[in-house]
Amino acid sequence: MRTKARSCAALALASALAACTVGPDYHVPENAAISRPGAKAPFSAGEGTIADPLPARWWSLYDDPVLDQLEEEALTANTDLRAAGANLARSAAIVRATKGEGDPEVALDATVERARLSGESFLKYETLPVTNLGIGGGEVSYQLDLFGQIRRRVEQADAEHEATQALTEAVQVTLAAEVARAYVAVCGENEAMELAEEILAKREHILAASQRLHAAGKIAAPEVTRAEQAMLQARAQLPGHRARVRAGLYRLAFLLGRTPDQYPREAEACHALPHLSRPLPIGDGATLLARRPDVRAAERRLAAATAGIGVAKADLYPHIAIGGGAGTFGLLEDVGQAMAGHWSLGAMISWAFPTRTQRAKVTMAEVATDKALAEFDAAVLEALQETETALSNYRERHNRAVDLEEALGKARTLDAQSRRMFEAGKVGLRDDLSSGVDLIAARDAEREAQDAVAQSQIDLFLALGGGWTQAPQPSPGS
């Protein structure tokens, strides 16, 4: 009974000491920027936006099957994302290795040999005969982790792994935006090229009409030269559009993990900018900061730095381990018998008395935590600044597109009026064709404005931290 009582007391003492994990327990500091009321406030919404939460697969708001297909393929085949996945798997392995430091260590060995032992080692002044020896044994040791050296390391590794996972999601966010950006560029340039071809056709008609009028002596030669110059300038626009279309297609091929010759043909067929099927959902500051992967990564790095203080402080205290071993050593025929056996049981304390070096490491860990908090605050403030800036750009580009759409309406009215005057014989063919050129130019200006709106939408989606799907992630396991 007395032995049992002593054992229970020892276990109770060990449990009490195990609860004495040194270093601060992590929590988001009250003075962190993310805790400010302004960080959680609604955004300055405007025309074309609503306060609804942003869906994870934001590109589905365009109702474009080709874009949906490109995004899904990129999220499985992109090389940057594959590299990020490998980093995440490595991080998970580091967590498992760190947790393994708290596992019991078991060592086994066995040897059979023919040898002649030293007689003097047995205090005999004679030569011993050659014999067959059997040697074997095993040891088990376990670190008690009384001051949390291992627990704080596990906390640190877990937080760093979660930061790596957030950075993997950041790659997904950027990738989704880049795929949409390249696709929109291809669609916009194809549409612009069609308009440029229409302008070229009009300019060619104007040149032909000018040449006929000059031949009839109704206009001077400079008028023909001016028409030739305008036609050549219109033709010179086409190579740039073709090059930008190809660049966009090759960019999509890269993002999809393909070679340039395997660019997506389905994207090549797009000749009109995709448009949102409903107002753009932007949420508020609180949902933004919870969703932005760079903010979550910075917060997890702060948690890891805080755990690092505990790691440094725990190294100021003794490392205590218990262990035991048993084995056999003797003649081969005596292996397994009591006279050849041995065993041991005990504890080991390892403690390097704290010096200025060890205490300086604690200070270094505390300073690293201050730095991580500053970086966390910066990530929060930058996320808010980027989102408000993207919203402002989107609103102003949207307003510009509305004005140019009205201007396009006026250009259509003017072209119709010019056509009626031409049919009534009040203006010449060149004037009528020039009116058509102005209409196409107005269409191109409105298209360019809509392209800027589409690009600003993508910028806003990127700032909002949308565009990733919760795919299976490597888990640290147990």
CSV table of C-alpha atoms in Angstrom, one decimal:
chain,number,residue,atom,x,y,z
A,1,MET,CA,0.0,0.0,0.0
A,2,ARG,CA,2.8,2.4,0.9
A,3,THR,CA,4.5,1.7,-2.5
A,4,LYS,CA,1.2,2.3,-4.3
A,5,ALA,CA,0.7,5.6,-2.4
A,6,ARG,CA,4.2,6.8,-3.3
A,7,SER,CA,3.6,5.9,-7.0
A,8,CYS,CA,0.3,7.9,-7.0
A,9,ALA,CA,2.1,10.9,-5.4
A,10,ALA,CA,4.8,10.8,-8.0
A,11,LEU,CA,2.3,10.8,-10.8
A,12,ALA,CA,0.4,13.7,-9.2
A,13,LEU,CA,3.6,15.7,-8.9
A,14,ALA,CA,4.5,14.9,-12.5
A,15,SER,CA,1.1,16.0,-13.7
A,16,ALA,CA,1.3,19.3,-11.7
A,17,LEU,CA,4.7,20.0,-13.2
A,18,ALA,CA,3.5,19.2,-16.7
A,19,ALA,CA,0.9,21.9,-16.3
A,20,CYS,CA,3.8,24.4,-15.7
A,21,THR,CA,4.4,25.2,-19.4
A,22,VAL,CA,6.5,28.3,-19.4
A,23,GLY,CA,6.1,31.3,-21.8
A,24,PRO,CA,3.0,33.2,-22.8
A,25,ASP,CA,-0.2,31.5,-24.0
A,26,TYR,CA,-1.1,32.9,-27.4
A,27,HIS,CA,-4.1,35.2,-28.1
A,28,VAL,CA,-4.6,38.1,-30.6
A,29,PRO,CA,-3.3,41.2,-28.7
A,30,GLU,CA,-6.0,43.7,-27.8
A,31,ASN,CA,-4.0,46.5,-29.4
A,32,ALA,CA,-3.7,44.7,-32.7
A,33,ALA,CA,-5.0,46.6,-35.8
A,34,ILE,CA,-7.5,43.8,-36.5
A,35,SER,CA,-9.3,44.6,-33.2
A,36,ARG,CA,-10.0,48.2,-34.2
A,37,PRO,CA,-13.7,49.1,-34.9
A,38,GLY,CA,-12.7,50.6,-38.3
A,39,ALA,CA,-11.2,47.3,-39.4
A,40,LYS,CA,-14.6,45.5,-39.2
A,41,ALA,CA,-16.7,48.3,-40.6
A,42,PRO,CA,-18.7,48.1,-43.9
A,43,PHE,CA,-16.9,49.2,-47.1
A,44,SER,CA,-17.9,52.3,-49.0
A,45,ALA,CA,-20.2,50.5,-51.4
A,46,GLY,CA,-21.4,52.2,-54.6
A,47,GLU,CA,-23.0,51.5,-58.0
A,48,GLY,CA,-22.7,47.9,-59.1
A,49,THR,CA,-21.8,46.5,-55.6
A,50,ILE,CA,-23.7,45.0,-52.7
A,51,ALA,CA,-22.8,44.1,-49.2
A,52,ASP,CA,-23.4,40.4,-49.5
A,53,PRO,CA,-20.5,38.0,-48.7
A,54,LEU,CA,-18.2,37.2,-51.6
A,55,PRO,CA,-18.6,33.6,-52.9
A,56,ALA,CA,-15.5,31.4,-52.9
A,57,ARG,CA,-15.8,30.7,-56.6
A,58,TRP,CA,-16.3,34.3,-57.6
A,59,TRP,CA,-15.7,33.7,-61.3
A,60,SER,CA,-19.1,31.9,-61.4
A,61,LEU,CA,-20.7,35.3,-61.2
A,62,TYR,CA,-19.8,35.8,-64.9
A,63,ASP,CA,-21.9,32.7,-66.0
A,64,ASP,CA,-19.2,31.9,-68.5
A,65,PRO,CA,-18.6,28.1,-68.9
A,66,VAL,CA,-15.3,28.6,-70.6
A,67,LEU,CA,-14.0,30.7,-67.7
A,68,ASP,CA,-15.3,28.2,-65.2
A,69,GLN,CA,-13.4,25.4,-67.1
A,70,LEU,CA,-10.2,27.4,-67.2
A,71,GLU,CA,-10.3,28.2,-63.5
A,72,GLU,CA,-10.9,24.6,-62.5
A,73,GLU,CA,-8.1,23.3,-64.7
A,74,ALA,CA,-5.7,25.9,-63.4
A,75,LEU,CA,-6.5,25.0,-59.7
A,76,THR,CA,-5.3,21.4,-60.4
A,77,ALA,CA,-2.5,21.8,-62.9
A,78,ASN,CA,-0.7,25.1,-62.3
A,79,THR,CA,3.0,24.7,-61.5
A,80,ASP,CA,3.1,27.5,-58.8
A,81,LEU,CA,0.2,25.8,-57.0
A,82,ARG,CA,1.9,22.4,-57.2
A,83,ALA,CA,5.1,23.9,-55.7
A,84,ALA,CA,3.0,25.5,-52.9
A,85,GLY,CA,1.4,22.1,-52.3
A,86,ALA,CA,4.8,20.5,-52.0
A,87,ASN,CA,5.8,23.1,-49.4
A,88,LEU,CA,2.6,22.4,-47.5
A,89,ALA,CA,3.3,18.7,-47.5
A,90,ARG,CA,6.9,19.4,-46.2
A,91,SER,CA,5.4,21.7,-43.5
A,92,ALA,CA,3.1,18.9,-42.4
A,93,ALA,CA,6.0,16.5,-42.1
A,94,ILE,CA,7.9,19.0,-39.9
A,95,VAL,CA,4.9,19.1,-37.6
A,96,ARG,CA,4.8,15.3,-37.4
A,97,ALA,CA,8.6,15.2,-36.7
A,98,THR,CA,8.2,17.9,-33.9
A,99,LYS,CA,5.4,15.9,-32.3
A,100,GLY,CA,7.6,12.8,-32.4
A,101,GLU,CA,10.0,14.5,-30.0
A,102,GLY,CA,7.5,13.7,-27.3
A,103,ASP,CA,7.3,9.9,-28.2
A,104,PRO,CA,9.2,7.3,-26.1
A,105,GLU,CA,12.5,6.4,-27.7
A,106,VAL,CA,13.1,2.7,-28.0
A,107,ALA,CA,16.5,1.2,-29.0
A,108,LEU,CA,17.2,-2.5,-29.5
A,109,ASP,CA,20.5,-4.2,-30.4
A,110,ALA,CA,21.8,-7.8,-30.6
A,111,THR,CA,25.2,-9.2,-31.4
A,112,VAL,CA,26.5,-12.8,-31.7
A,113,GLU,CA,30.3,-13.0,-31.9
A,114,ARG,CA,33.2,-15.4,-31.4
A,115,ALA,CA,35.8,-13.7,-29.3
A,116,ARG,CA,38.4,-14.0,-26.6
A,117,LEU,CA,38.0,-11.6,-23.8
A,118,SER,CA,40.7,-10.0,-21.8
A,119,GLY,CA,41.7,-12.0,-18.7
A,120,GLU,CA,42.9,-8.9,-16.9
A,121,SER,CA,39.4,-7.3,-17.3
A,122,PHE,CA,38.2,-10.0,-15.0
A,123,LEU,CA,41.3,-9.6,-12.7
A,124,LYS,CA,42.7,-12.9,-14.0
A,125,TYR,CA,46.3,-13.2,-15.0
A,126,GLU,CA,45.8,-15.8,-17.6
A,127,THR,CA,44.6,-16.1,-21.1
A,128,LEU,CA,40.9,-16.9,-21.5
A,129,PRO,CA,39.7,-19.4,-24.0
A,130,VAL,CA,38.0,-18.4,-27.2
A,131,THR,CA,34.2,-18.5,-26.7
A,132,ASN,CA,30.9,-17.8,-28.4
A,133,LEU,CA,29.3,-14.7,-26.9
A,134,GLY,CA,25.7,-13.4,-27.1
A,135,ILE,CA,25.0,-9.7,-26.4
A,136,GLY,CA,21.6,-8.1,-26.6
A,137,GLY,CA,19.5,-5.5,-25.0
A,138,GLY,CA,17.0,-2.7,-25.2
A,139,GLU,CA,16.5,0.7,-23.8
A,140,VAL,CA,13.4,2.9,-23.4
A,141,SER,CA,13.5,6.6,-22.5
A,142,TYR,CA,10.9,9.3,-22.3
A,143,GLN,CA,11.3,13.0,-21.8
A,144,LEU,CA,8.9,14.3,-19.2
A,145,ASP,CA,8.6,17.7,-20.8
A,146,LEU,CA,7.9,19.2,-17.4
A,147,PHE,CA,8.5,22.8,-18.5
A,148,GLY,CA,6.9,22.5,-22.0
A,149,GLN,CA,10.0,22.4,-24.2
A,150,ILE,CA,8.3,20.0,-26.6
A,151,ARG,CA,4.8,21.4,-26.2
A,152,ARG,CA,5.9,24.9,-27.2
A,153,ARG,CA,7.8,23.5,-30.2
A,154,VAL,CA,4.7,21.7,-31.3
A,155,GLU,CA,2.6,24.9,-30.9
A,156,GLN,CA,5.2,26.7,-33.0
A,157,ALA,CA,5.3,24.1,-35.7
A,158,ASP,CA,1.5,23.9,-35.9
A,159,ALA,CA,1.2,27.7,-36.3
A,160,GLU,CA,3.9,27.7,-38.9
A,161,HIS,CA,2.1,24.9,-40.8
A,162,GLU,CA,-1.1,26.9,-40.7
A,163,ALA,CA,0.7,29.9,-42.0
A,164,THR,CA,2.1,27.8,-44.9
A,165,GLN,CA,-1.4,26.6,-45.6
A,166,ALA,CA,-2.7,30.2,-45.8
A,167,LEU,CA,0.1,31.1,-48.2
A,168,THR,CA,-0.9,28.1,-50.4
A,169,GLU,CA,-4.4,29.6,-50.5
A,170,ALA,CA,-2.9,33.0,-51.4
A,171,VAL,CA,-1.3,31.3,-54.4
A,172,GLN,CA,-4.8,30.1,-55.3
A,173,VAL,CA,-6.2,33.6,-54.9
A,174,THR,CA,-3.6,35.1,-57.2
A,175,LEU,CA,-3.9,32.2,-59.7
A,176,ALA,CA,-7.7,32.6,-60.0
A,177,ALA,CA,-7.3,36.3,-60.7
A,178,GLU,CA,-4.5,35.8,-63.2
A,179,VAL,CA,-6.6,33.3,-65.2
A,180,ALA,CA,-9.6,35.6,-65.3
A,181,ARG,CA,-7.3,38.5,-66.2
A,182,ALA,CA,-5.7,36.7,-69.2
A,183,TYR,CA,-9.1,35.4,-70.4
A,184,VAL,CA,-10.7,38.9,-70.2
A,185,ALA,CA,-7.7,40.3,-72.1
A,186,VAL,CA,-8.1,37.7,-74.9
A,187,CYS,CA,-11.9,38.5,-75.2
A,188,GLY,CA,-11.3,42.2,-75.1
A,189,GLU,CA,-8.5,42.1,-77.7
A,190,ASN,CA,-10.6,39.9,-80.1
A,191,GLU,CA,-13.4,42.4,-79.8
A,192,ALA,CA,-11.1,45.3,-80.3
A,193,MET,CA,-9.6,43.6,-83.4
A,194,GLU,CA,-13.0,43.2,-84.9
A,195,LEU,CA,-13.7,46.9,-84.4
A,196,ALA,CA,-10.3,47.8,-85.9
A,197,GLU,CA,-11.1,45.7,-88.9
A,198,GLU,CA,-14.3,47.6,-89.3
A,199,ILE,CA,-12.5,50.9,-89.1
A,200,LEU,CA,-10.0,49.7,-91.7
A,201,ALA,CA,-12.8,48.7,-94.0
A,202,LYS,CA,-14.4,52.2,-93.6
A,203,ARG,CA,-11.0,53.8,-94.2
A,204,GLU,CA,-10.5,51.8,-97.4
A,205,HIS,CA,-13.9,52.9,-98.6
A,206,ILE,CA,-13.1,56.5,-97.9
A,207,LEU,CA,-9.8,56.1,-99.7
A,208,ALA,CA,-11.5,54.6,-102.7
A,209,ALA,CA,-14.1,57.4,-102.7
A,210,SER,CA,-11.4,60.0,-102.4
A,211,GLN,CA,-9.5,58.5,-105.3
A,212,ARG,CA,-12.6,58.7,-107.5
A,213,LEU,CA,-13.3,62.3,-106.5
A,214,HIS,CA,-9.7,63.2,-107.2
A,215,ALA,CA,-9.9,61.5,-110.6
A,216,ALA,CA,-13.0,63.6,-111.3
A,217,GLY,CA,-11.2,66.8,-110.4
A,218,LYS,CA,-13.5,67.5,-107.4
A,219,ILE,CA,-10.8,67.3,-104.6
A,220,ALA,CA,-7.1,68.0,-104.5
A,221,ALA,CA,-4.3,65.4,-104.2
A,222,PRO,CA,-3.6,66.2,-100.4
A,223,GLU,CA,-7.1,64.9,-99.6
A,224,VAL,CA,-6.2,61.5,-101.2
A,225,THR,CA,-2.9,61.5,-99.4
A,226,ARG,CA,-4.7,62.2,-96.1
A,227,ALA,CA,-7.1,59.3,-96.8
A,228,GLU,CA,-4.2,57.0,-97.5
A,229,GLN,CA,-2.5,58.0,-94.2
A,230,ALA,CA,-5.7,57.3,-92.2
A,231,MET,CA,-6.1,53.9,-93.9
A,232,LEU,CA,-2.5,52.9,-93.1
A,233,GLN,CA,-2.8,54.0,-89.5
A,234,ALA,CA,-6.0,52.0,-89.2
A,235,ARG,CA,-4.2,48.9,-90.7
A,236,ALA,CA,-1.3,49.4,-88.3
A,237,GLN,CA,-3.5,48.8,-85.3
A,238,LEU,CA,-4.2,45.2,-86.3
A,239,PRO,CA,-0.8,43.6,-85.6
A,240,GLY,CA,-0.8,44.9,-82.0
A,241,HIS,CA,-4.2,43.4,-81.4
A,242,ARG,CA,-3.2,40.0,-82.9
A,243,ALA,CA,0.0,40.0,-80.8
A,244,ARG,CA,-1.9,40.7,-77.6
A,245,VAL,CA,-4.4,38.0,-78.3
A,246,ARG,CA,-1.6,35.5,-78.7
A,247,ALA,CA,0.1,36.7,-75.6
A,248,GLY,CA,-3.1,36.2,-73.6
A,249,LEU,CA,-3.6,32.7,-75.0
A,250,TYR,CA,0.0,31.7,-74.2
A,251,ARG,CA,-0.4,33.2,-70.7
A,252,LEU,CA,-3.4,31.0,-70.2
A,253,ALA,CA,-1.4,28.0,-71.4
A,254,PHE,CA,1.3,28.7,-68.8
A,255,LEU,CA,-1.3,29.2,-66.0
A,256,LEU,CA,-2.9,25.8,-67.0
A,257,GLY,CA,0.5,24.0,-66.9
A,258,ARG,CA,0.5,23.6,-70.7
A,259,THR,CA,3.0,24.3,-73.5
A,260,PRO,CA,2.3,27.4,-75.7
A,261,ASP,CA,1.1,25.1,-78.6
A,262,GLN,CA,-1.6,23.7,-76.2
A,263,TYR,CA,-3.2,27.0,-75.5
A,264,PRO,CA,-7.0,26.7,-74.9
A,265,ARG,CA,-8.8,26.9,-78.2
A,266,GLU,CA,-12.1,27.6,-76.5
A,267,ALA,CA,-10.7,30.9,-75.1
A,268,GLU,CA,-9.6,31.9,-78.6
A,269,ALA,CA,-13.2,31.9,-79.7
A,270,CYS,CA,-14.2,34.5,-77.2
A,271,HIS,CA,-15.0,37.9,-78.9
A,272,ALA,CA,-17.0,39.7,-76.2
A,273,LEU,CA,-16.1,40.7,-72.6
A,274,PRO,CA,-17.8,38.6,-69.9
A,275,HIS,CA,-20.2,40.6,-67.7
A,276,LEU,CA,-21.3,40.0,-64.1
A,277,SER,CA,-24.7,38.4,-63.8
A,278,ARG,CA,-25.5,40.4,-60.7
A,279,PRO,CA,-24.0,43.3,-58.6
A,280,LEU,CA,-20.5,42.6,-57.2
A,281,PRO,CA,-20.7,41.2,-53.6
A,282,ILE,CA,-18.0,42.8,-51.4
A,283,GLY,CA,-19.0,41.9,-47.7
A,284,ASP,CA,-17.4,44.0,-45.0
A,285,GLY,CA,-14.1,44.5,-43.2
A,286,ALA,CA,-14.6,41.6,-40.8
A,287,THR,CA,-15.3,39.0,-43.5
A,288,LEU,CA,-12.5,40.4,-45.6
A,289,LEU,CA,-9.9,40.0,-42.8
A,290,ALA,CA,-11.2,36.5,-42.0
A,291,ARG,CA,-10.9,35.5,-45.7
A,292,ARG,CA,-7.7,37.1,-46.8
A,293,PRO,CA,-5.0,34.4,-46.7
A,294,ASP,CA,-2.1,36.8,-46.3
A,295,VAL,CA,-3.8,38.2,-43.2
A,296,ARG,CA,-4.3,34.7,-41.8
A,297,ALA,CA,-0.7,33.8,-42.6
A,298,ALA,CA,0.5,36.9,-40.7
A,299,GLU,CA,-1.6,36.0,-37.7
A,300,ARG,CA,-0.4,32.5,-37.6
A,301,ARG,CA,3.3,33.7,-37.8
A,302,LEU,CA,2.5,35.9,-34.8
A,303,ALA,CA,1.2,32.7,-33.0
A,304,ALA,CA,4.4,30.9,-34.0
A,305,ALA,CA,6.6,33.7,-32.7
A,306,THR,CA,4.7,33.8,-29.4
A,307,ALA,CA,5.3,30.0,-29.0
A,308,GLY,CA,9.0,30.7,-29.7
A,309,ILE,CA,9.1,32.7,-26.5
A,310,GLY,CA,8.0,29.6,-24.6
A,311,VAL,CA,10.6,27.5,-26.4
A,312,ALA,CA,13.4,29.9,-25.5
A,313,LYS,CA,12.2,30.1,-21.8
A,314,ALA,CA,11.8,26.4,-21.5
A,315,ASP,CA,15.4,25.9,-22.4
A,316,LEU,CA,16.4,27.8,-19.2
A,317,TYR,CA,15.0,24.9,-17.2
A,318,PRO,CA,16.2,21.3,-16.7
A,319,HIS,CA,15.5,18.6,-19.2
A,320,ILE,CA,14.3,15.6,-17.3
A,321,ALA,CA,13.9,12.1,-18.8
A,322,ILE,CA,13.2,8.7,-17.3
A,323,GLY,CA,14.3,5.4,-18.9
A,324,GLY,CA,15.1,1.8,-18.4
A,325,GLY,CA,17.0,-0.9,-20.1
A,326,ALA,CA,17.5,-4.6,-20.0
A,327,GLY,CA,19.7,-7.1,-21.8
A,328,THR,CA,22.0,-10.1,-21.7
A,329,PHE,CA,25.7,-10.5,-21.9
A,330,GLY,CA,27.5,-13.8,-21.7
A,331,LEU,CA,28.3,-17.1,-23.3
A,332,LEU,CA,26.0,-17.8,-26.2
A,333,GLU,CA,24.6,-20.9,-24.5
A,334,ASP,CA,23.7,-18.8,-21.4
A,335,VAL,CA,21.8,-16.1,-23.2
A,336,GLY,CA,18.4,-15.6,-21.7
A,337,GLN,CA,19.4,-17.0,-18.3
A,338,ALA,CA,19.4,-14.9,-15.2
A,339,MET,CA,23.1,-15.1,-14.7
A,340,ALA,CA,23.7,-13.4,-18.1
A,341,GLY,CA,21.0,-10.8,-17.7
A,342,HIS,CA,21.1,-7.2,-16.5
A,343,TRP,CA,18.7,-4.3,-16.2
A,344,SER,CA,18.5,-0.7,-15.1
A,345,LEU,CA,15.9,1.9,-14.3
A,346,GLY,CA,16.5,5.6,-13.6
A,347,ALA,CA,16.1,9.2,-14.4
A,348,MET,CA,18.4,11.7,-16.1
A,349,ILE,CA,18.5,15.4,-15.5
A,350,SER,CA,20.3,17.6,-18.0
A,351,TRP,CA,20.6,21.3,-17.2
A,352,ALA,CA,23.0,23.9,-18.5
A,353,PHE,CA,22.9,26.8,-16.0
A,354,PRO,CA,21.4,29.8,-17.8
A,355,THR,CA,23.9,32.2,-19.1
A,356,ARG,CA,23.6,35.5,-20.8
A,357,THR,CA,23.4,33.7,-24.2
A,358,GLN,CA,20.3,31.7,-23.1
A,359,ARG,CA,18.7,34.8,-21.6
A,360,ALA,CA,19.5,36.8,-24.8
A,361,LYS,CA,17.7,34.1,-26.8
A,362,VAL,CA,14.5,34.8,-24.8
A,363,THR,CA,14.9,38.5,-25.5
A,364,MET,CA,15.4,37.7,-29.2
A,365,ALA,CA,12.2,35.6,-29.2
A,366,GLU,CA,10.2,38.5,-27.6
A,367,VAL,CA,11.6,40.9,-30.2
A,368,ALA,CA,10.6,38.5,-33.0
A,369,THR,CA,7.1,38.5,-31.6
A,370,ASP,CA,7.0,42.3,-31.6
A,371,LYS,CA,8.1,42.2,-35.2
A,372,ALA,CA,5.5,39.6,-36.1
A,373,LEU,CA,2.8,41.8,-34.5
A,374,ALA,CA,3.9,44.7,-36.6
A,375,GLU,CA,3.8,42.6,-39.7
A,376,PHE,CA,0.3,41.3,-38.8
A,377,ASP,CA,-0.9,44.9,-38.3
A,378,ALA,CA,0.6,45.8,-41.7
A,379,ALA,CA,-1.1,42.9,-43.4
A,380,VAL,CA,-4.5,44.0,-41.9
A,381,LEU,CA,-4.1,47.7,-42.9
A,382,GLU,CA,-2.8,46.8,-46.3
A,383,ALA,CA,-5.8,44.5,-47.0
A,384,LEU,CA,-8.2,47.3,-46.0
A,385,GLN,CA,-6.3,49.9,-48.1
A,386,GLU,CA,-6.1,47.6,-51.2
A,387,THR,CA,-9.8,46.8,-51.0
A,388,GLU,CA,-10.9,50.5,-50.6
A,389,THR,CA,-8.6,51.5,-53.4
A,390,ALA,CA,-9.9,48.7,-55.7
A,391,LEU,CA,-13.5,49.8,-54.8
A,392,SER,CA,-12.7,53.4,-55.7
A,393,ASN,CA,-11.1,52.4,-59.0
A,394,TYR,CA,-14.0,50.1,-59.8
A,395,ARG,CA,-16.6,52.9,-59.1
A,396,GLU,CA,-14.8,55.5,-61.2
A,397,ARG,CA,-14.2,53.2,-64.1
A,398,HIS,CA,-17.8,52.1,-63.9
A,399,ASN,CA,-18.9,55.8,-64.0
A,400,ARG,CA,-16.6,56.4,-67.0
A,401,ALA,CA,-18.1,53.4,-68.8
A,402,VAL,CA,-21.6,54.8,-68.2
A,403,ASP,CA,-20.6,58.2,-69.7
A,404,LEU,CA,-19.0,56.5,-72.7
A,405,GLU,CA,-22.1,54.3,-73.2
A,406,GLU,CA,-24.2,57.5,-73.4
A,407,ALA,CA,-21.7,59.0,-75.8
A,408,LEU,CA,-22.0,55.8,-78.0
A,409,GLY,CA,-25.7,56.4,-78.1
A,410,LYS,CA,-25.2,59.9,-79.4
A,411,ALA,CA,-22.7,58.6,-82.0
A,412,ARG,CA,-25.3,56.1,-83.2
A,413,THR,CA,-27.9,58.9,-83.5
A,414,LEU,CA,-25.4,61.1,-85.4
A,415,ASP,CA,-24.5,58.2,-87.7
A,416,ALA,CA,-28.2,57.6,-88.4
A,417,GLN,CA,-28.8,61.4,-89.1
A,418,SER,CA,-25.8,61.4,-91.5
A,419,ARG,CA,-27.1,58.4,-93.3
A,420,ARG,CA,-30.5,60.1,-93.9
A,421,MET,CA,-28.7,63.2,-95.1
A,422,PHE,CA,-26.6,61.2,-97.5
A,423,GLU,CA,-29.7,59.4,-98.8
A,424,ALA,CA,-31.3,62.8,-99.3
A,425,GLY,CA,-28.3,64.0,-101.2
A,426,LYS,CA,-27.3,66.7,-98.6
A,427,VAL,CA,-23.9,65.2,-97.8
A,428,GLY,CA,-21.4,63.2,-99.8
A,429,LEU,CA,-20.2,59.6,-99.5
A,430,ARG,CA,-17.0,60.6,-97.7
A,431,ASP,CA,-18.9,62.4,-95.0
A,432,ASP,CA,-21.3,59.5,-94.5
A,433,LEU,CA,-18.4,57.1,-94.3
A,434,SER,CA,-16.6,59.4,-91.8
A,435,SER,CA,-19.6,59.3,-89.6
A,436,GLY,CA,-19.5,55.5,-89.7
A,437,VAL,CA,-15.8,55.7,-88.6
A,438,ASP,CA,-16.7,58.0,-85.7
A,439,LEU,CA,-19.4,55.5,-84.6
A,440,ILE,CA,-16.9,52.6,-84.7
A,441,ALA,CA,-14.4,54.7,-82.7
A,442,ALA,CA,-17.1,55.5,-80.1
A,443,ARG,CA,-17.9,51.8,-79.9
A,444,ASP,CA,-14.2,51.0,-79.4
A,445,ALA,CA,-13.9,53.7,-76.7
A,446,GLU,CA,-16.9,52.2,-74.9
A,447,ARG,CA,-15.4,48.7,-75.3
A,448,GLU,CA,-12.1,49.9,-73.8
A,449,ALA,CA,-14.0,51.4,-70.9
A,450,GLN,CA,-15.8,48.1,-70.3
A,451,ASP,CA,-12.5,46.3,-70.5
A,452,ALA,CA,-11.1,48.6,-67.8
A,453,VAL,CA,-14.2,47.8,-65.7
A,454,ALA,CA,-13.7,44.1,-66.1
A,455,GLN,CA,-10.0,44.4,-65.1
A,456,SER,CA,-11.0,46.5,-62.0
A,457,GLN,CA,-13.5,43.8,-61.1
A,458,ILE,CA,-10.7,41.3,-61.1
A,459,ASP,CA,-8.5,43.6,-59.0
A,460,LEU,CA,-11.3,43.9,-56.5
A,461,PHE,CA,-11.9,40.2,-56.4
A,462,LEU,CA,-8.1,39.8,-55.7
A,463,ALA,CA,-8.2,42.5,-53.0
A,464,LEU,CA,-11.2,40.8,-51.4
A,465,GLY,CA,-9.2,37.6,-51.1
A,466,GLY,CA,-11.6,35.5,-53.2
A,467,GLY,CA,-11.0,32.8,-55.7
A,468,TRP,CA,-9.8,29.7,-53.9
A,469,THR,CA,-11.6,26.4,-53.3
A,470,GLN,CA,-11.0,24.4,-50.2
A,471,ALA,CA,-9.2,21.5,-51.7
A,472,PRO,CA,-7.8,18.6,-49.6
A,473,GLN,CA,-4.7,19.9,-47.8
A,474,PRO,CA,-1.8,17.9,-46.4
A,475,SER,CA,-2.5,17.3,-42.7
A,476,PRO,CA,0.2,17.1,-40.1
A,477,GLY,CA,-1.6,14.0,-38.7
A,478,SER,CA,-0.8,12.7,-35.3
